Short mmCIF file of C-alpha atoms in Angstrom, two decimals:
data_model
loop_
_atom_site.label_atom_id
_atom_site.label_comp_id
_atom_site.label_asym_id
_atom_site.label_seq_id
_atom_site.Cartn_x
_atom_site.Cartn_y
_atom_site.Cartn_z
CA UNK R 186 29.45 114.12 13.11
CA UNK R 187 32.04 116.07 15.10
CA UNK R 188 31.78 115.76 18.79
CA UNK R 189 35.03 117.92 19.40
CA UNK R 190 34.45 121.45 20.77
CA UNK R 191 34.87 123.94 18.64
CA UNK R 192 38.68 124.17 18.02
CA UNK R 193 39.78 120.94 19.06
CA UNK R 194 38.89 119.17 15.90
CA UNK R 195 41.05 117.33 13.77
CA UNK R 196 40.44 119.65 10.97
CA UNK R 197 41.05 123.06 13.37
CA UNK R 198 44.19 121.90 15.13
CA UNK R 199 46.47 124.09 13.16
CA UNK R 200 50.11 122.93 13.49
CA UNK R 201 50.69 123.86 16.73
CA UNK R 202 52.24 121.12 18.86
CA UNK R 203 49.80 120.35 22.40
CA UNK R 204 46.34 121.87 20.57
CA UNK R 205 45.64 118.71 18.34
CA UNK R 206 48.57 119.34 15.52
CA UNK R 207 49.24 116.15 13.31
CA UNK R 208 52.92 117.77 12.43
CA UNK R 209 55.61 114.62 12.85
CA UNK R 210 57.87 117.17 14.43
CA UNK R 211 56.79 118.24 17.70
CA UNK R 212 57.27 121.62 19.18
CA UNK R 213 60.91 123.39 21.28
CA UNK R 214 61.21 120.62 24.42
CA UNK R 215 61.26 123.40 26.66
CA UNK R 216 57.99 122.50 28.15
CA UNK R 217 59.26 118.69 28.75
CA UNK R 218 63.00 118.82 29.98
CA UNK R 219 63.67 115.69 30.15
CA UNK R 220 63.22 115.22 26.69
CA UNK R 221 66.39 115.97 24.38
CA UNK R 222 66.79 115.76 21.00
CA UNK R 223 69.75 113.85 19.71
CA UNK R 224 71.40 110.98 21.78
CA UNK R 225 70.82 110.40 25.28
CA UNK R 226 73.62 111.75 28.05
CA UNK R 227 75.40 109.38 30.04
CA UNK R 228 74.42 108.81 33.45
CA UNK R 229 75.01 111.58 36.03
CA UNK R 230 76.31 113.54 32.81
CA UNK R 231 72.84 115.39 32.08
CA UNK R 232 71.96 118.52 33.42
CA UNK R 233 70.60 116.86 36.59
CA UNK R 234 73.55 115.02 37.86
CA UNK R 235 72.22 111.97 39.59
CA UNK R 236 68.98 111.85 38.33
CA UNK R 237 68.36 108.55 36.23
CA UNK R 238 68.39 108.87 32.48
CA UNK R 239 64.87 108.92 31.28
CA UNK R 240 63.67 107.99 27.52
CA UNK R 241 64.44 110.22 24.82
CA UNK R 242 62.11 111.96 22.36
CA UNK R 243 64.62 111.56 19.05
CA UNK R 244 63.60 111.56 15.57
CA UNK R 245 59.55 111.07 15.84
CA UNK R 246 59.93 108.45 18.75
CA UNK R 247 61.34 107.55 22.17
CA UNK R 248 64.59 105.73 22.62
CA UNK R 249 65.14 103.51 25.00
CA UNK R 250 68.16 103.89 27.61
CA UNK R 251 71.37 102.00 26.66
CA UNK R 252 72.01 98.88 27.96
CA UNK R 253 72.18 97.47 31.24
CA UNK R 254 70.65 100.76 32.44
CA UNK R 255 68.56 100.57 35.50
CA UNK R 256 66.25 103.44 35.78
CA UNK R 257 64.67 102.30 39.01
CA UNK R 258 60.88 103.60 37.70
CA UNK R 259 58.28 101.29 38.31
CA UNK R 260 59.48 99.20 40.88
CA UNK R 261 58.83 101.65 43.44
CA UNK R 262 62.92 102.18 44.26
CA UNK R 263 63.68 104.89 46.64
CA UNK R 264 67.01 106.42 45.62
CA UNK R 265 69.75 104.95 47.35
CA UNK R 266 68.10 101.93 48.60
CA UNK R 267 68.60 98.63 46.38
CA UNK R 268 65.81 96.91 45.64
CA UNK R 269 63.13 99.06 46.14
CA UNK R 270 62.72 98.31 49.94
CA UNK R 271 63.66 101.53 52.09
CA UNK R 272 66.43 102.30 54.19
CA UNK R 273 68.09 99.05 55.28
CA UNK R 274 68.71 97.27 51.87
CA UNK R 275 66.83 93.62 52.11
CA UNK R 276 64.07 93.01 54.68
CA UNK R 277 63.41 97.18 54.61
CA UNK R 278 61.56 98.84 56.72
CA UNK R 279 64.72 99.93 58.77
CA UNK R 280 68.31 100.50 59.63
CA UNK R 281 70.86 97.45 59.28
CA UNK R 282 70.82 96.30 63.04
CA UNK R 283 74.09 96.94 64.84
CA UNK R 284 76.66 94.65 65.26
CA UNK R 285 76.91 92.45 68.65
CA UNK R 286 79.40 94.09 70.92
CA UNK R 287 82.87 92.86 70.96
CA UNK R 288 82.67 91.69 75.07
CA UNK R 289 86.40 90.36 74.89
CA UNK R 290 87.49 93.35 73.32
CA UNK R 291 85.93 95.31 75.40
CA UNK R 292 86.92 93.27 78.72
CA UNK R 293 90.88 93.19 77.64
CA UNK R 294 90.90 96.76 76.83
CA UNK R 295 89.11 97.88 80.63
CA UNK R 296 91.91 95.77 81.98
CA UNK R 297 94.74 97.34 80.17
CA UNK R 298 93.69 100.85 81.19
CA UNK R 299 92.64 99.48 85.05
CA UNK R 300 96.64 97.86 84.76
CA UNK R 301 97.62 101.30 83.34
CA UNK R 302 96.13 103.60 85.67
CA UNK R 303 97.40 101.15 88.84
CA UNK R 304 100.70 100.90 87.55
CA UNK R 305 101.16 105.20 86.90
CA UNK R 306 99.32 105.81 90.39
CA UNK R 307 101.85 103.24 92.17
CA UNK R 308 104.87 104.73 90.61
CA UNK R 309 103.59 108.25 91.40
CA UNK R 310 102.59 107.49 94.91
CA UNK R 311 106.65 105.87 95.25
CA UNK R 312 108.20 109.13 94.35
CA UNK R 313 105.88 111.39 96.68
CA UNK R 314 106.76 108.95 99.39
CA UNK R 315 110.24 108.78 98.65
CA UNK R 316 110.55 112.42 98.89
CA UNK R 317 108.91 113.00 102.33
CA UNK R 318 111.44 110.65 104.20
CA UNK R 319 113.59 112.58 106.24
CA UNK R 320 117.29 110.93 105.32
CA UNK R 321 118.62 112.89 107.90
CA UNK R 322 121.18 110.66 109.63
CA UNK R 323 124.72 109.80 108.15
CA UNK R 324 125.86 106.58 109.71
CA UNK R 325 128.92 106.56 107.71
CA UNK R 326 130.14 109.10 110.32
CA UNK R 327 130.38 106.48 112.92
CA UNK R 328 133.28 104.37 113.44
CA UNK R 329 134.97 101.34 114.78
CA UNK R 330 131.54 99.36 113.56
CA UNK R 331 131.04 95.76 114.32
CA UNK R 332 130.34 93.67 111.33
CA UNK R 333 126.95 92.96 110.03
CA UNK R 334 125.43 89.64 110.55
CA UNK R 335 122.51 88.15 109.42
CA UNK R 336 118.93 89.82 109.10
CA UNK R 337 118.73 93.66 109.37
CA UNK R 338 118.93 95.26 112.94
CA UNK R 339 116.80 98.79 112.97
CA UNK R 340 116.84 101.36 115.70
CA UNK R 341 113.92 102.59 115.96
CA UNK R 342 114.12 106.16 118.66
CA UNK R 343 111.17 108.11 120.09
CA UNK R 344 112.28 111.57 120.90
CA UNK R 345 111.05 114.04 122.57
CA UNK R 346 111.20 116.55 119.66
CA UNK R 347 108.82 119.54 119.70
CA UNK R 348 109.45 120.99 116.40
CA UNK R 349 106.80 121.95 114.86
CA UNK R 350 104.48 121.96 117.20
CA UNK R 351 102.30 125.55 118.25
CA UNK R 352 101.97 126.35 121.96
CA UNK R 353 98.80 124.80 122.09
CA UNK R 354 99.73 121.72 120.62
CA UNK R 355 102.45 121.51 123.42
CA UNK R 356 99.77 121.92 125.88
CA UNK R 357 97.55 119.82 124.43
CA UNK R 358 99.85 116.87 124.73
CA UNK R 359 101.64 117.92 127.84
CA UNK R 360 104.87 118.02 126.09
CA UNK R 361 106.25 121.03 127.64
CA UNK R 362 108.49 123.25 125.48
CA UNK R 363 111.93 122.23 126.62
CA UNK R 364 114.50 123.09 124.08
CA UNK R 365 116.63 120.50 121.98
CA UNK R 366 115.52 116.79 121.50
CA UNK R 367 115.88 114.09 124.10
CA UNK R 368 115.40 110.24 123.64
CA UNK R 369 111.77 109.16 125.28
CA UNK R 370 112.13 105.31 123.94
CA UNK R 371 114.26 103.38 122.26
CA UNK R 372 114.21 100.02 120.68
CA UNK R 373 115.89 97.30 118.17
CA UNK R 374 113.98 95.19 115.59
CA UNK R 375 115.70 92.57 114.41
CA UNK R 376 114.17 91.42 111.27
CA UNK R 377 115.25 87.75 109.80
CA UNK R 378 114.57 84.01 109.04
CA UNK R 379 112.76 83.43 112.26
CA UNK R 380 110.37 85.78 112.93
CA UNK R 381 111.37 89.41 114.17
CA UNK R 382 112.58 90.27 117.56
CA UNK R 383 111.58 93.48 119.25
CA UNK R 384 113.87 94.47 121.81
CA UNK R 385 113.48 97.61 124.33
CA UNK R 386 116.59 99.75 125.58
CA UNK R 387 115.71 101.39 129.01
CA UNK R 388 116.58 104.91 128.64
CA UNK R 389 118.28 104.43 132.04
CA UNK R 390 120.76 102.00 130.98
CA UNK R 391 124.25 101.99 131.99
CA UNK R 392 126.40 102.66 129.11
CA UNK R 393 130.33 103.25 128.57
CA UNK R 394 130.44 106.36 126.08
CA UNK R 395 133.03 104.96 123.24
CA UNK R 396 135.55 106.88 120.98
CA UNK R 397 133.46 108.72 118.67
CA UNK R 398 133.74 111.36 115.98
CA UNK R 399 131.46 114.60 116.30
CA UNK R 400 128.49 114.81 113.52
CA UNK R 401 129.14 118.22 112.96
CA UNK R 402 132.90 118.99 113.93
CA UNK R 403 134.14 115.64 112.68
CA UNK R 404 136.33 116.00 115.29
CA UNK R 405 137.74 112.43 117.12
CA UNK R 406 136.72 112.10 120.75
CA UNK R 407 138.69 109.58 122.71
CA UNK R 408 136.87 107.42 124.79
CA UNK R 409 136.99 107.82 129.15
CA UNK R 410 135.47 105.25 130.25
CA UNK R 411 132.63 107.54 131.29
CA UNK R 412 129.41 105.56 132.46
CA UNK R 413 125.81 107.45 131.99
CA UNK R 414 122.54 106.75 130.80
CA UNK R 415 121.94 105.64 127.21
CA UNK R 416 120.10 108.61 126.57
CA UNK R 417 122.74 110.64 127.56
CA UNK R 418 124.48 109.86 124.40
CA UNK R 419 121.75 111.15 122.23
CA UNK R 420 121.46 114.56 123.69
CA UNK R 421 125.44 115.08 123.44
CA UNK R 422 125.99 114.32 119.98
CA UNK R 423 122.72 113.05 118.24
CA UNK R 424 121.55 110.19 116.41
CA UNK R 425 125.33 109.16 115.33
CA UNK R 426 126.56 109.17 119.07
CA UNK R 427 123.71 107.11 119.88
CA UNK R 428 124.16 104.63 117.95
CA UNK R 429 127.72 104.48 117.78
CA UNK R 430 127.18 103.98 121.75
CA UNK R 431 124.60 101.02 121.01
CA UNK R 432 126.74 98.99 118.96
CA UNK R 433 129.73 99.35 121.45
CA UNK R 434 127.82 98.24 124.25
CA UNK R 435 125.87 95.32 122.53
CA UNK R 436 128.62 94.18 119.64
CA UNK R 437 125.31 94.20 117.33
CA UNK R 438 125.65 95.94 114.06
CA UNK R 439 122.81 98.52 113.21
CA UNK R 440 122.35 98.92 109.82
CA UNK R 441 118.84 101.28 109.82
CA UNK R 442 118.09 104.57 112.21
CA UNK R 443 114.81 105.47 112.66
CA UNK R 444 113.37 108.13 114.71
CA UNK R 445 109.56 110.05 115.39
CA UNK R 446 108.72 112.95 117.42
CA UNK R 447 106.03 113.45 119.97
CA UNK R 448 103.87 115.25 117.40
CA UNK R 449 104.45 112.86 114.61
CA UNK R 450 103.69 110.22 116.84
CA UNK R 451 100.32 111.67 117.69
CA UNK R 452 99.56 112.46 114.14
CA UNK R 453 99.88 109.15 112.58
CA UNK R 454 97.48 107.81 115.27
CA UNK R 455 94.91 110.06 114.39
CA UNK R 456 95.42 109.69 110.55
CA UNK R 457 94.84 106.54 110.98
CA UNK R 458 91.48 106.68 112.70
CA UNK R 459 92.63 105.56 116.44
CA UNK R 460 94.63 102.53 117.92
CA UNK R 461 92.85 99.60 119.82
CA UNK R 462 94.21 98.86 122.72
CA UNK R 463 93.86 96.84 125.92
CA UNK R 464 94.75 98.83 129.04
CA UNK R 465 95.87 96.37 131.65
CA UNK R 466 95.41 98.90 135.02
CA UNK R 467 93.83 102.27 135.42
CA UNK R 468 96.39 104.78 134.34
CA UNK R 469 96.52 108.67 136.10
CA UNK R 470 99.79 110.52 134.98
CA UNK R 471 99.71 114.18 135.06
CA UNK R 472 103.13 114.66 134.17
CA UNK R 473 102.59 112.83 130.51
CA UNK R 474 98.76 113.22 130.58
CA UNK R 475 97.95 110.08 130.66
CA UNK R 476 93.94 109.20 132.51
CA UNK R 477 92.68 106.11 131.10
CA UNK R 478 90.52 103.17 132.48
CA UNK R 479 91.34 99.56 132.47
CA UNK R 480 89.87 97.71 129.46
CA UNK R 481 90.12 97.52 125.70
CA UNK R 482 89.29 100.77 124.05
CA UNK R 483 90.32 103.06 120.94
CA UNK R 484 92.90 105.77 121.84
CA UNK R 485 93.75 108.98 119.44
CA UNK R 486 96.77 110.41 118.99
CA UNK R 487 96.78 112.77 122.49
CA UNK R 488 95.74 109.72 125.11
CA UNK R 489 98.34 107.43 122.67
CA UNK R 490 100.86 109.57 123.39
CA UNK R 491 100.35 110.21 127.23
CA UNK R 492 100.07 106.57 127.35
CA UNK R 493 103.54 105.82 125.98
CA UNK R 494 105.13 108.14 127.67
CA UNK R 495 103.63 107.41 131.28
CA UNK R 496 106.32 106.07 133.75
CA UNK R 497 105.78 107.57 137.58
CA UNK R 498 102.01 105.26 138.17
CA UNK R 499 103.36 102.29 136.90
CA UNK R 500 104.97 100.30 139.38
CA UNK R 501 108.02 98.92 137.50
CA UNK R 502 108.93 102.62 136.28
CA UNK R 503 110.75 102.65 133.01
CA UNK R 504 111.15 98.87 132.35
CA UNK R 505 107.00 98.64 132.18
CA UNK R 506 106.80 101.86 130.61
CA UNK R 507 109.04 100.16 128.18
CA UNK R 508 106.48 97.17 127.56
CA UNK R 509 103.51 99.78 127.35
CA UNK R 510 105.80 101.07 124.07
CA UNK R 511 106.30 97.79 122.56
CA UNK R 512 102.56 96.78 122.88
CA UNK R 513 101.20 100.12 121.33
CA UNK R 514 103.75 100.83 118.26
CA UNK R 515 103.01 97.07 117.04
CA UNK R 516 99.22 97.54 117.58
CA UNK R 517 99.70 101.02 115.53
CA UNK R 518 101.58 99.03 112.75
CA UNK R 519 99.26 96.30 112.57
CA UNK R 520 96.42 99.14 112.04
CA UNK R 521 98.30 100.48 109.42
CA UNK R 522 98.86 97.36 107.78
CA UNK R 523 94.84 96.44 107.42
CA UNK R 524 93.68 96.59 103.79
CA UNK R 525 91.09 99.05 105.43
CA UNK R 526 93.55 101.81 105.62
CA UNK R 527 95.89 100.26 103.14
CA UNK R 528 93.15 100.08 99.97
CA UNK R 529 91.46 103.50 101.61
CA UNK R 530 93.14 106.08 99.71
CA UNK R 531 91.46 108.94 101.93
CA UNK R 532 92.93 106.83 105.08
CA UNK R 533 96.78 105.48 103.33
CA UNK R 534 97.73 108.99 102.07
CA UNK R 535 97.21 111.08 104.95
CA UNK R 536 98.73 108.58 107.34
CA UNK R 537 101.42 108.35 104.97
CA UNK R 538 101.83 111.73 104.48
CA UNK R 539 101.90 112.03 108.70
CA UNK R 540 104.40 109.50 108.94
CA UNK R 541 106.39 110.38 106.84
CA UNK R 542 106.75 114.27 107.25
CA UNK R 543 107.60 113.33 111.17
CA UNK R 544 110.13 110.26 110.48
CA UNK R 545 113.98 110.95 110.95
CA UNK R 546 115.74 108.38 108.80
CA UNK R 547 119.52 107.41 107.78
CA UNK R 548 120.68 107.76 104.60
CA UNK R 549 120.38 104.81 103.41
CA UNK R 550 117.00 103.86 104.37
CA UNK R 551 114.48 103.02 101.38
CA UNK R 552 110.55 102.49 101.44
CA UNK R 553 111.04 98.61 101.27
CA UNK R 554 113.10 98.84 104.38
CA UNK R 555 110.84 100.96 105.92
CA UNK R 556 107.64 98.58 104.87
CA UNK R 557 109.57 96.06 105.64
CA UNK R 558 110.01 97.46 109.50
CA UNK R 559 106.03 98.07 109.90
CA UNK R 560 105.42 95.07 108.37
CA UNK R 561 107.74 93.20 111.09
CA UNK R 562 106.53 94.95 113.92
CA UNK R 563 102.89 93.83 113.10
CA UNK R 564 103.98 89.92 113.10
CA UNK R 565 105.23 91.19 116.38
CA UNK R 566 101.99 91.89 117.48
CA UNK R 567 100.36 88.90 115.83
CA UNK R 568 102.14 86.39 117.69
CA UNK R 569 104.60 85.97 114.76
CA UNK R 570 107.96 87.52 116.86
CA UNK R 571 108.87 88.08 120.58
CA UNK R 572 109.36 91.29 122.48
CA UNK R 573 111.51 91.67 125.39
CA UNK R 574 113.31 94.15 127.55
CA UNK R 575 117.01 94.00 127.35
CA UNK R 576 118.11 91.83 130.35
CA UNK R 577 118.57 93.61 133.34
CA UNK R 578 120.76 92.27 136.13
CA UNK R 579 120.37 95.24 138.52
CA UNK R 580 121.08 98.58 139.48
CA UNK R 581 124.82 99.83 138.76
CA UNK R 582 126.79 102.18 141.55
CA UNK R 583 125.79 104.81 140.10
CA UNK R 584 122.02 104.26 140.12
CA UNK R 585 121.62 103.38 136.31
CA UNK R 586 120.08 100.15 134.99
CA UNK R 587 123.00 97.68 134.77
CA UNK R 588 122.55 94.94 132.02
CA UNK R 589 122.84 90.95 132.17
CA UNK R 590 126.14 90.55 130.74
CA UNK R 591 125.86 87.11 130.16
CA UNK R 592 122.65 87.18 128.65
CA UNK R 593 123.06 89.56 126.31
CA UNK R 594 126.36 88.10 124.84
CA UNK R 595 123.59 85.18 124.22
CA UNK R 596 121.74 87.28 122.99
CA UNK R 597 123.34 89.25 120.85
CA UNK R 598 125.27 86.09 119.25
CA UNK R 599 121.35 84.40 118.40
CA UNK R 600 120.64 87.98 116.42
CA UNK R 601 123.43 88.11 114.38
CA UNK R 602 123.00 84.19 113.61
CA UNK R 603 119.70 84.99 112.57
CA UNK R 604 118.51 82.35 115.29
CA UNK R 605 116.00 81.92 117.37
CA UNK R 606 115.96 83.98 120.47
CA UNK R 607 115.81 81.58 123.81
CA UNK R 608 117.25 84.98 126.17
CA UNK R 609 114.54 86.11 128.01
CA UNK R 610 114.18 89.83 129.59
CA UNK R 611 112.75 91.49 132.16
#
């Protein structure tokens, strides 16, 4: 008995290949394409590329793939992951897990670009500064110069300069609007082996005007004998004059010039955010300005300057106006020498850029030697030096302050030794 349906019998099939025919050959392999006849294609050589090699129908039977040939069927492979066990290779499930981080690598390469970036910023903050100063002054135009001894002796000029400056500024700080540029303070530092020295020239001193050569004319001016006030020489002939005039009276070499103006002066204080100071009296001035209370308090840059310039209410006129300077411009450099305007880069570079727009300098000068000033005049003010008023032995005929000659041949001879300074001044 047949229990085929009708057709699908084994004596109906026909010899059609896929309805039940017993033929050996089967029929075109167009409905199977993986099966070829003939020999099996290398590996990614078939018509699929990539896709493993499967058996092939040859001859009546399947061959088996040649040697060594890993179809990946049956083990449940996904393509591209060995062993059957996902993305990840062994253990699957996942990703390979990242490497640790390289800390040390990472540490010495942070400090090579922090080194970097200090280094190009430190270079690039030299040449800005560099090219503010003001190398104004030639003191190879002076002559007859007494030789250098040890340390460095500065000269360091407040001047009554108004350039710049609006009409209200001038008002503002009760400057006035006189023409030209007078001397309002002057001053040596003598920097050295024992601490610096910080000495203040009265701008009434008696002085002999010496043989001098003009700054401009370079014409030779034979000395008189003519006595005046140290400031004189400034407003004849200028920085050069000046000191030119210094080292003839004094036998002390200078070898650095250094001068601000009355709006300078005011600007660095405010850049720097105020000076503390400790007013000794109640001070009313209205010629410079000045009205401040006894007591320690923070000045800005207008009651700083009406402060140092204040001379009529203080009792001992110009020689304690002279101390009043000495006091405030080593306070002021020991403010700019804390790290919190020194590592404040919104505080350093507009003071610097203040101070140095507004400093007069000689040729010669250099940022070290100008650090190297501040940085004196704040060991001034830290107890580190000792500031005195040149030695005064009275008034001269003609009204001037006459110096202690003695003393300050003493004096003089313990600067240039680099010693320490035993002369006291008024």
């Amino acid at each position: 008995m047949n229990d085929w349906p009708e057709g699908f019998s084994g004596d109906n099939r026909g010899s059609r290949y896929g309805r039940g025919s017993s033929s050996a050959q089967p029929e075109s392999a167009r409905v199977m394409r993986q099966v070829r006849r003939g020999p099996a294609a290398p590996p990614g050589q078939g018509a699929y590329g990539g896709v493993p090699q499967q058996p092939s129908y040859v001859d009546g039977g399947y061959a088996e793939p040649p040697s060594g040939f890993d179809s990946g069927y049956n083990t449940g492979q996904v393509y591209g992951s060995p062993g059957g066990r996902g993305p990840g290779g062994p253990g699957g499930g996942g990703y390979d897990p990242r490497p640790a981080p390289n800390w040390r690598r990472r540490i010495k390469l942070t400090a090579i670009t922090l080194v970097t970036v200090l280094v190009v910023t430190s270079v690039a903050t030299y040449f800005w500064a560099d090219s503010k100063l003001n190398r104004d002054v030639d003191l190879s135009k002076v002559i007859d110069r007494p030789e250098a001894g040890e340390g460095t002796n500065y000269l360091i000029v407040g001047s009554d300069s108004r350039a710049g400056m609006s009409a209200e500024e001038k008002k503002k700080l009760h400057t006035g609007s006189a023409e030209g540029k007078r001397t309002d303070s002057m001053m040596i530092l003598h920097t050295g082996g024992n601490g610096p020295t910080l000495i203040s020239l009265p701008r009434d001193s008696n002085v002999t005007i010496p043989s001098y050569k003009g700054s401009d004319s370079g014409k030779l001016y034979p000395a008189t004998g003519r006595q005046t006030k140290l400031n004189a020489a400034y407003a004849e002939d200028g920085p050069e004059l000046l000191v030119r005039t210094v080292e003839a009276n004094t036998g002390l070499h200078i070898d650095h010039y250094v001068e601000i103006g009355f709006g300078g002066f005011a600007n660095i204080v405010d850049a720097v955010g105020g000076v503390e100071m400790d007013i000794p009296q109640d001070i009313k001035d209205t010629k410079s300005g000045a009205d401040l209370k006894k007591g320690r308090q923070t000045l800005d840059g207008e009651q700083a300057l009406a402060f140092v310039r204040t001379r009529y209410a203080l009792k001992g006129s110009d020689l304690d106006r002279t101390k009043n300077q000495q006091k405030f411009l080593s306070a002021l450099a020991n403010q700019v020498a804390t790290p919190s305007t020194i590592l404040n880069p919104f505080k350093l570079y507009p003071t610097m850029g203040a101070g140095l727009d507004s400093l007069v300098v000689d040729k010669d000068m250099g940022l070290f030697d100008l650090a190297s000033m501040f940085w004196a005049m704040k060991g001034v003010s830290g107890g580190e030096g000792k500031s005195m008023n040149m030695p005064i032995s009275g008034s001269a005929p003609n009204g001037n302050l006459q110096w202690d000659t003695a003393k300050v041949k003493t004096l003089v001879s313990q600067l240039k030794n680099d010693e320490t300074v035993t002369v006291s001044g008024n």
